[in-house]
CSV table of C-alpha atoms in Angstrom, one decimal:
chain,number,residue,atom,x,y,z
A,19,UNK,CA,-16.8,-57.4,14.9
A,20,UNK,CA,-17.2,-60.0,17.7
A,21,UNK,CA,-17.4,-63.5,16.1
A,22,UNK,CA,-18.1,-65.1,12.8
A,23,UNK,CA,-19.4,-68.9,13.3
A,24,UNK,CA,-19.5,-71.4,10.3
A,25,UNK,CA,-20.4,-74.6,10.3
A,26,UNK,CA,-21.2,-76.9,7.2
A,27,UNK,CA,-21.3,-74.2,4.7
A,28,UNK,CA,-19.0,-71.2,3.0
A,29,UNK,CA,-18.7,-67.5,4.4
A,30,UNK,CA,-17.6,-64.6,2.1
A,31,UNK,CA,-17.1,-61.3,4.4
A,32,UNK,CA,-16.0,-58.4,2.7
A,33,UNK,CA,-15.0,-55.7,4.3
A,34,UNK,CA,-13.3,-53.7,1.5
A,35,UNK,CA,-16.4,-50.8,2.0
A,36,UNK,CA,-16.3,-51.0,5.7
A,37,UNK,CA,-15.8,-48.3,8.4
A,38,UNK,CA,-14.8,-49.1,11.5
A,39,UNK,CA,-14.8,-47.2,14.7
A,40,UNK,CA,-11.3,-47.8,16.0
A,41,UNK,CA,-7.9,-47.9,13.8
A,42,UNK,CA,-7.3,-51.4,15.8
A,43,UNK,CA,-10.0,-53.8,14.8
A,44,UNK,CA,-10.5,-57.5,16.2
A,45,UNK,CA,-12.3,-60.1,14.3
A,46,UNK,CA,-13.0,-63.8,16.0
A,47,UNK,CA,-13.8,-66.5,13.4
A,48,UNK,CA,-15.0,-70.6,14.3
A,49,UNK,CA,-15.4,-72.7,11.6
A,50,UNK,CA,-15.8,-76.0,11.5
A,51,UNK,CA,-16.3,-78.3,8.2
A,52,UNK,CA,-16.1,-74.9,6.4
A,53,UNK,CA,-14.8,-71.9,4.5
A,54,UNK,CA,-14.3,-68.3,5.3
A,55,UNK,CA,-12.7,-65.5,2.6
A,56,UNK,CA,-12.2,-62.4,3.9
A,57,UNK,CA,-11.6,-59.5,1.7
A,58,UNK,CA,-9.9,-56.4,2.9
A,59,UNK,CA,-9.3,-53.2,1.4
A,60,UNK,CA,-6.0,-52.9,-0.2
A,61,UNK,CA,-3.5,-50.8,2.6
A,62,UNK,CA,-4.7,-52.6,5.9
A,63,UNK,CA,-2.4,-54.4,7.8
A,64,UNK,CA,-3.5,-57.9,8.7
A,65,UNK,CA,-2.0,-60.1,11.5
A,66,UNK,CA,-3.5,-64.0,11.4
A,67,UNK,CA,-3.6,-65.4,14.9
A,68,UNK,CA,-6.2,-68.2,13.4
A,69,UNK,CA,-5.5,-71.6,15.6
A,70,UNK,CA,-6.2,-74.3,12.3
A,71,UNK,CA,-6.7,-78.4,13.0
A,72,UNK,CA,-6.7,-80.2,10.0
A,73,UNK,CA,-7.5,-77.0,7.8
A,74,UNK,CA,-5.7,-74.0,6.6
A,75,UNK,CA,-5.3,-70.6,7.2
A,76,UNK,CA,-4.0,-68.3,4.4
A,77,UNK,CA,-3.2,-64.8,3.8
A,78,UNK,CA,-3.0,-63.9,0.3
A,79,UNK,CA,-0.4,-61.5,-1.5
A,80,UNK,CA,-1.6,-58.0,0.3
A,81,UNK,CA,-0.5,-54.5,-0.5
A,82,UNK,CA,1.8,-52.5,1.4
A,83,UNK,CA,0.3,-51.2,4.8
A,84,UNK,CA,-0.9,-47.8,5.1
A,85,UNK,CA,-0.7,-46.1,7.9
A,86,UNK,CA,-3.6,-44.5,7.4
A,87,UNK,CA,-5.7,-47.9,7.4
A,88,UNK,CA,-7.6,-50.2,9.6
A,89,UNK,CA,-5.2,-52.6,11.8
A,90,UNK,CA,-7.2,-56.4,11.7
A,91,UNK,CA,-6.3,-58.9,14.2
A,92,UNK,CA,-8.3,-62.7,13.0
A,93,UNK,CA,-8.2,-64.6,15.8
A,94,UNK,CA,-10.1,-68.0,16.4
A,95,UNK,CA,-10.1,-71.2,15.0
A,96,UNK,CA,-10.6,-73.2,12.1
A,97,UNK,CA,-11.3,-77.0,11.8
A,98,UNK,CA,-11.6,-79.7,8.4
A,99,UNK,CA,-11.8,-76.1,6.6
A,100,UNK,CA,-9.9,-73.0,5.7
A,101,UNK,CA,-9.8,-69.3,5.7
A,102,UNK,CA,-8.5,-67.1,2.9
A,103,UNK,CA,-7.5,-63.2,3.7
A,104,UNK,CA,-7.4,-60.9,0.4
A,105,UNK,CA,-7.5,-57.9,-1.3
A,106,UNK,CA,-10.1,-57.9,-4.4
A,107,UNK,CA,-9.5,-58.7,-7.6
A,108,UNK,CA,-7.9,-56.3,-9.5
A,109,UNK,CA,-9.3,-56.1,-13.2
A,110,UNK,CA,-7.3,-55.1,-15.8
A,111,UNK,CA,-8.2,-53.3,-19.0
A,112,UNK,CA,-6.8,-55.4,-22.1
A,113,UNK,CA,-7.2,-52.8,-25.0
């Protein structure tokens, strides 16, 4: 993926269904005034290189990498917003 611009508004990216051609993957994010969540599949192995300026950039509670799985780089930056990297939501059965 080459680039992900926001501006003003919200981004939801989820790439818990995607394939990807490579085991190393590089994604480049702007945002300005905005959001970005970003949902990987549980296993892949996330490193956040985001630059943020009056914003934040999160990486949520992720499984344990497989080895198996993609290898995501977020590079880019983020301004008067945020960007949140997950797994989905797990729902539990309550019998």
């Amino acid at each position: 993926m080459r680039c992900v611009v926001v501006e003003d508004v919200g981004a939801e990216l989820d790439l818990t269904q995607a394939t990807f051609e490579s085991r190393d993957v590089d994604i480049t994010v702007f945002c300005l005034f905005g959001g970005i969540e970003l949902t990987v599949s549980p296993g892949t192995d996330v490193d956040n290189q985001v630059m943020t300026v009056l914003g934040g950039s999160e990486v949520g509670k992720l499984a344990p990498p497989d080895p198996s799985a993609p290898r995501i780089t977020v590079k880019g930056f983020v301004g008067f917003g945020g960007i949140e990297i997950k797994n989905p939501k797990v729902r539990k059965f309550r019998g």
